[in-house]
CSV table of C-alpha atoms in Angstrom, one decimal:
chain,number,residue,atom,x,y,z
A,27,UNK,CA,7.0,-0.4,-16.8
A,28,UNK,CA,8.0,0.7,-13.5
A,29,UNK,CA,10.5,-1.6,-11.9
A,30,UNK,CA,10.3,-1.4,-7.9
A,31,UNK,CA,13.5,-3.8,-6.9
A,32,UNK,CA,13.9,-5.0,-3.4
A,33,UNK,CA,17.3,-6.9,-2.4
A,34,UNK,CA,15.5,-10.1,-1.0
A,35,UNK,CA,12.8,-12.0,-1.4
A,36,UNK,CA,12.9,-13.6,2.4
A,37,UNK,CA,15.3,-12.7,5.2
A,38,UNK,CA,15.7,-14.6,8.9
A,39,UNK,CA,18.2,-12.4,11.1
A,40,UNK,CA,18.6,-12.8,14.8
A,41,UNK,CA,17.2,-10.4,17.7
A,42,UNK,CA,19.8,-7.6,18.0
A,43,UNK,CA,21.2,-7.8,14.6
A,44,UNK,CA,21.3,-4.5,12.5
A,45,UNK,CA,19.5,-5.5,9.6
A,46,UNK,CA,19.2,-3.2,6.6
A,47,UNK,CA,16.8,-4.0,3.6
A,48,UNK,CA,17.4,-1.9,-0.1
A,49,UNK,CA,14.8,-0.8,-2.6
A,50,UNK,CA,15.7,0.3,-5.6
A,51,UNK,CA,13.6,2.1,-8.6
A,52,UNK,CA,14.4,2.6,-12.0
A,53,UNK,CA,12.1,5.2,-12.8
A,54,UNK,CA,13.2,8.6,-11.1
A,55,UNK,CA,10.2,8.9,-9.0
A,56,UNK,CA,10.5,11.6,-6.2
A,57,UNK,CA,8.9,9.9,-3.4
A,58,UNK,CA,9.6,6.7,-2.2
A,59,UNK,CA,7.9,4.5,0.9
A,60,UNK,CA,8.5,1.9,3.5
A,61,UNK,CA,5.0,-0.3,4.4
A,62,UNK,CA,4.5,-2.6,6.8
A,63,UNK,CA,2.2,-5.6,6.2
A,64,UNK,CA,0.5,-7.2,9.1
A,65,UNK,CA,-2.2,-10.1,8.6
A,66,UNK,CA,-5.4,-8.1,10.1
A,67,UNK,CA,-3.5,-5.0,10.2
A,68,UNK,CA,-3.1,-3.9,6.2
A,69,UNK,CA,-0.6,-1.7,5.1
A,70,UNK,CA,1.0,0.4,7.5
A,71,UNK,CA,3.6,3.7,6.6
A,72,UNK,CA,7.2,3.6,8.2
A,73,UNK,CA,9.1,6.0,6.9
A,74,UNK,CA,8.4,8.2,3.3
A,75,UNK,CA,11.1,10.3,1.5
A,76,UNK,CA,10.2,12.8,-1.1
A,77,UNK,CA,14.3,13.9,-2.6
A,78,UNK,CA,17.3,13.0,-1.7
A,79,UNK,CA,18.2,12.8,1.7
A,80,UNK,CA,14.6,14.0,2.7
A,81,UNK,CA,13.0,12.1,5.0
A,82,UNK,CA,9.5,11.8,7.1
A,83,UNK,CA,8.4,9.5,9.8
A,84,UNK,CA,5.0,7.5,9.4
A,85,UNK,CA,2.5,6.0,11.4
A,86,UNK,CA,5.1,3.8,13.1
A,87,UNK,CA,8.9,4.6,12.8
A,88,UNK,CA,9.4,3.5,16.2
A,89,UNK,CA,12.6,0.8,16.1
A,90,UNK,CA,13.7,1.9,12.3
A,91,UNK,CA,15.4,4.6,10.6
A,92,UNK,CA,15.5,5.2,7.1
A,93,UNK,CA,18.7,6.4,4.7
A,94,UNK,CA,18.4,8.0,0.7
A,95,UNK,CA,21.6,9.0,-0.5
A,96,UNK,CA,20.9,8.6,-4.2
A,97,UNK,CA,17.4,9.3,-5.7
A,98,UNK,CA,16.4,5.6,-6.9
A,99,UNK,CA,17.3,3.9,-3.6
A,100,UNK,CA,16.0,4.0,-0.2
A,101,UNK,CA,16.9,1.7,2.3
A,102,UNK,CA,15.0,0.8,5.7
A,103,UNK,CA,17.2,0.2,9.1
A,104,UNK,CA,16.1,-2.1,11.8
A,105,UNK,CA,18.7,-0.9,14.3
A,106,UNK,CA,18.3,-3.8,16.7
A,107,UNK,CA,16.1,-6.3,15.4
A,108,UNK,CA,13.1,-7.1,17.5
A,109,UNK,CA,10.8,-10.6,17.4
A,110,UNK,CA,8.0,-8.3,16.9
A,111,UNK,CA,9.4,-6.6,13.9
A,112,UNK,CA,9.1,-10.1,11.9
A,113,UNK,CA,6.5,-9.2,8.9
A,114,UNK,CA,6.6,-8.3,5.4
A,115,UNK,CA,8.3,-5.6,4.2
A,116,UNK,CA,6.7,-3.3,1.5
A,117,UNK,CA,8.7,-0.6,-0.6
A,118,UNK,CA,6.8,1.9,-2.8
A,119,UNK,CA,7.4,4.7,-5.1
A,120,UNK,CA,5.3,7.5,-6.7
A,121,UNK,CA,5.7,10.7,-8.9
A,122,UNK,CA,5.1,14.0,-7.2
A,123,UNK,CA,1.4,15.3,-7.9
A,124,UNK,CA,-0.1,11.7,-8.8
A,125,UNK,CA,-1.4,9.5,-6.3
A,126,UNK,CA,-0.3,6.1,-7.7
A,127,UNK,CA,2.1,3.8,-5.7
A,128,UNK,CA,4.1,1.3,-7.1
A,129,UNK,CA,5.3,-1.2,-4.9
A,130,UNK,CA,8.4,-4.1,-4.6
A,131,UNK,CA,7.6,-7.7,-4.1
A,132,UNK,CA,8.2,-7.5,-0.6
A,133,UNK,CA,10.4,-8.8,2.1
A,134,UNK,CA,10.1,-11.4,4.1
A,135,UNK,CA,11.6,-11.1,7.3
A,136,UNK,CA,11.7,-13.3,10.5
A,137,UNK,CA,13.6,-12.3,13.6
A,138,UNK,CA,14.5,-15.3,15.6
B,144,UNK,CA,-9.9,10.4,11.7
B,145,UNK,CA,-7.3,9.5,9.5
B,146,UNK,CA,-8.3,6.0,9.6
B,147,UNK,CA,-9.9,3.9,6.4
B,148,UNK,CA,-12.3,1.4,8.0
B,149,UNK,CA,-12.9,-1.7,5.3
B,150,UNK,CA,-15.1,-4.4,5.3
B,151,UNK,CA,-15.5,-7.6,5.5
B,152,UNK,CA,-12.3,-8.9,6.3
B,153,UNK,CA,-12.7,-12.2,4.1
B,154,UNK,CA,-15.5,-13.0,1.2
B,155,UNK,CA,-16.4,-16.3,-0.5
B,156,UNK,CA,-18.0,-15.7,-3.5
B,157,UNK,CA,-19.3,-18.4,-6.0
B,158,UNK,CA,-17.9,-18.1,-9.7
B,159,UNK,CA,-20.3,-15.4,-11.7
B,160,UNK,CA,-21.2,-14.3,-8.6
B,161,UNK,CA,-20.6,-10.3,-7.5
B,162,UNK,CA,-18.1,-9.3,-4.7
B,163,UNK,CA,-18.7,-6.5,-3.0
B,164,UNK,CA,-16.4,-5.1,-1.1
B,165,UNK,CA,-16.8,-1.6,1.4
B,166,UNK,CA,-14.8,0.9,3.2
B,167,UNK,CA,-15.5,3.9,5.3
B,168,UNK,CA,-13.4,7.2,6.0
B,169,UNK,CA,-13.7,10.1,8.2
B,170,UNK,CA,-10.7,12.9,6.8
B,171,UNK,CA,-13.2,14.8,4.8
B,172,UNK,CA,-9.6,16.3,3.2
B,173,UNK,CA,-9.1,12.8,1.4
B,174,UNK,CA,-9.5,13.8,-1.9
B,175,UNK,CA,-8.2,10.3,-4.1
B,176,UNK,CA,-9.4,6.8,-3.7
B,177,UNK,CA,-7.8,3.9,-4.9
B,178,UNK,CA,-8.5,0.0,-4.9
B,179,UNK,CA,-5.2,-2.1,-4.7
B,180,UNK,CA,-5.2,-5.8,-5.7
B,181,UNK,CA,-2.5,-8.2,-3.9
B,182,UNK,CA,-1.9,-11.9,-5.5
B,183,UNK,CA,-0.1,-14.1,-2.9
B,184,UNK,CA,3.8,-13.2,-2.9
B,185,UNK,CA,3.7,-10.0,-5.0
B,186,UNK,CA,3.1,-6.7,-3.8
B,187,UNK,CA,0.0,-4.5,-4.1
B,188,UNK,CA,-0.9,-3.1,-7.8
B,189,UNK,CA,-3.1,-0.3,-8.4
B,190,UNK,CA,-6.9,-1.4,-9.7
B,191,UNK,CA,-8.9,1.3,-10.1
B,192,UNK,CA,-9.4,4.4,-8.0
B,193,UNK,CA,-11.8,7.6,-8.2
B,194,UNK,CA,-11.9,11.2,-6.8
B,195,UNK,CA,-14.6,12.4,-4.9
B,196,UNK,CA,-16.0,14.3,-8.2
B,197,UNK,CA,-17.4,11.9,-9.4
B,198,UNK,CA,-20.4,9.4,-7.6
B,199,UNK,CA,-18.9,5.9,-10.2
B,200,UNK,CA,-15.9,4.7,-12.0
B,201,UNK,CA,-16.0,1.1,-13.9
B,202,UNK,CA,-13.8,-0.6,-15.4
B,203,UNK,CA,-14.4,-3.7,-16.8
B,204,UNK,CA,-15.6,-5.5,-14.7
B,205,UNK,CA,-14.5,-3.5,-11.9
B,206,UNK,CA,-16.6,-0.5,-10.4
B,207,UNK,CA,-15.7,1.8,-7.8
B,208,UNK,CA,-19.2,3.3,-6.2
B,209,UNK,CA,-18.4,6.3,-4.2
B,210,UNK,CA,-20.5,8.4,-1.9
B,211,UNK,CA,-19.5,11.5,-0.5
B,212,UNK,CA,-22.2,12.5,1.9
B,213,UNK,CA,-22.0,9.3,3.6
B,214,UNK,CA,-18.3,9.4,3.5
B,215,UNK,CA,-17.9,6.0,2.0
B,216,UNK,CA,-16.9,4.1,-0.9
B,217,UNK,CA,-17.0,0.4,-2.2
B,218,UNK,CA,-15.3,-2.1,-4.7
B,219,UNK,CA,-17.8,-4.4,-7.5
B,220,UNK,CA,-16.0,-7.4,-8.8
B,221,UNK,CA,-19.0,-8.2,-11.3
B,222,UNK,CA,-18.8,-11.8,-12.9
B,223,UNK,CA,-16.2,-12.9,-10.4
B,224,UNK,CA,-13.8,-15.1,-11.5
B,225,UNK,CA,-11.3,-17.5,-9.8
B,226,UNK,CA,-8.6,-15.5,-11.0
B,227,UNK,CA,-10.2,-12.6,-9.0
B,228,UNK,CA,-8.7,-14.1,-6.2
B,229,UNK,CA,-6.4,-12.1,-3.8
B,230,UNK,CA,-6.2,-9.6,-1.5
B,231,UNK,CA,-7.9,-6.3,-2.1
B,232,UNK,CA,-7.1,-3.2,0.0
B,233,UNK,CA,-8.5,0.5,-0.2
B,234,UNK,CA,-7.2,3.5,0.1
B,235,UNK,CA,-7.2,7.4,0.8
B,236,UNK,CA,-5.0,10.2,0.2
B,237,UNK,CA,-4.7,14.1,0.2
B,238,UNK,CA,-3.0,15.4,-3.1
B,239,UNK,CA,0.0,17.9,-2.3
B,240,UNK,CA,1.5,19.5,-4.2
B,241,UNK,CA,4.8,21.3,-4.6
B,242,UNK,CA,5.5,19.3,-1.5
B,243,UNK,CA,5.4,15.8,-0.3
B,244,UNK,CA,3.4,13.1,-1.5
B,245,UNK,CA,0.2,12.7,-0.2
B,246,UNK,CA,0.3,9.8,2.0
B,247,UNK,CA,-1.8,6.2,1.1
B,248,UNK,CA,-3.6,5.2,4.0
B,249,UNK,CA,-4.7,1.4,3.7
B,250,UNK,CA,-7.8,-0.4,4.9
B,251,UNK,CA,-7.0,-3.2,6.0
B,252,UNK,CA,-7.6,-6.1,3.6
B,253,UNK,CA,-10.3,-8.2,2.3
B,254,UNK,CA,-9.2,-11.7,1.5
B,255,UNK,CA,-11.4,-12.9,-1.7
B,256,UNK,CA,-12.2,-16.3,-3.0
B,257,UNK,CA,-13.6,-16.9,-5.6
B,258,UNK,CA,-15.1,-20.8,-6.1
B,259,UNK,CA,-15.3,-22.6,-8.8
């Protein structure tokens, strides 16, 4: 079974902190996502990587930046956190050439 | 045009009963459509999805109806079940290859309850 691992479950951080959340896969899948999940809003793309160190912005990437040094871990960067960034966070992988994502539990994070 | 319009945004549906659930797309390059199912707390998992190359998928109980003219496609929960309950989101995608995924692009939920 593919294993999509993200570092916490729920997550409160104060406006103007750098906050950084991990996802890790064990299943050496090329492309790997950050969602947004808003209620009345569905999913929404962030940032997509497909290889190391490759990166691509989504539908909005405005306020985060993304880093993948190694192949099974991509992390999402809230550079100053914002009230308005506080929703759930969704990390996804998926092989090259099939259409399947696989996605983390989620984080859960409030900025107060 | 690359958005995925779905419908409604929440469903009751009696136990037995059929849920129905509908979404509309405009990118006439969206070539893979899935159904995602989301239980409170976890993340999305793949259902079922179907390619444009074909007009009905089922499984189980599930069946995706697609039409291609119309440019829309739509999830039956047949038999519903309480269990059935969750979130369900569709989906469109272009299939690259040699290069970067093709990117999901969500609807944006259906809330189903199923009653007892």
């Amino acid at each position: 079974d593919v294993k999509v691992t993200q570092s916490s479950r729920y997550l409160v951080k104060r406006t103007g902190e750098k906050v950084f959340l991990e996802c890790v896969q064990d299943m050496d899948h090329e492309n790997m996502f950050w969602y947004r999940q808003d209620p009345g809003l569905g999913l929404r793309l962030i940032y997509f990587s497909y290889d190391v160190k490759m990166k691509e912005k989504g539908d909005i990437p405005e306020g985060y930046s993304v880093s993948r040094e190694k192949k099974e871990r991509f992390s999402l960067i809230l550079e100053s956190a914002s009230t308005n960034q506080t929703s759930m966070y969704l990390c996804a992988t998926a092989v090259t050439g099939r259409t399947e994502a696989f996605f983390g539990q989620g984080t859960r994070l409030t900025v107060v | 045009q690359q958005q995925v319009k779905q419908s409604p945004q929440s469903l009751i549906v009696q136990k037995g009963g059929i849920s129905i659930i509908n979404c509309a797309y405009e990118n006439t390059a969206f070539d893979y459509f899935p159904w995602y199912q989301q239980f409170p707390g976890k993340g999305p998992a793949l259902l079922i999805a179907i390619r444009p190359d074909v007009s009905e998928k089922k499984e189980g109980r599930f069946t995706i109806s697609f039409n291609k003219s119309a440019k829309q496609f739509s999830l039956h929960i047949m038999d519903s079940q309480p269990g059935d309950s969750a979130t369900y989101f569709c989906a469109a995608s272009t299939t690259y290859y040699g290069g970067s995924q093709g990117n999901l692009i969500f609807g944006k939920g259906t809330k189903l309850s199923v009653k007892p």
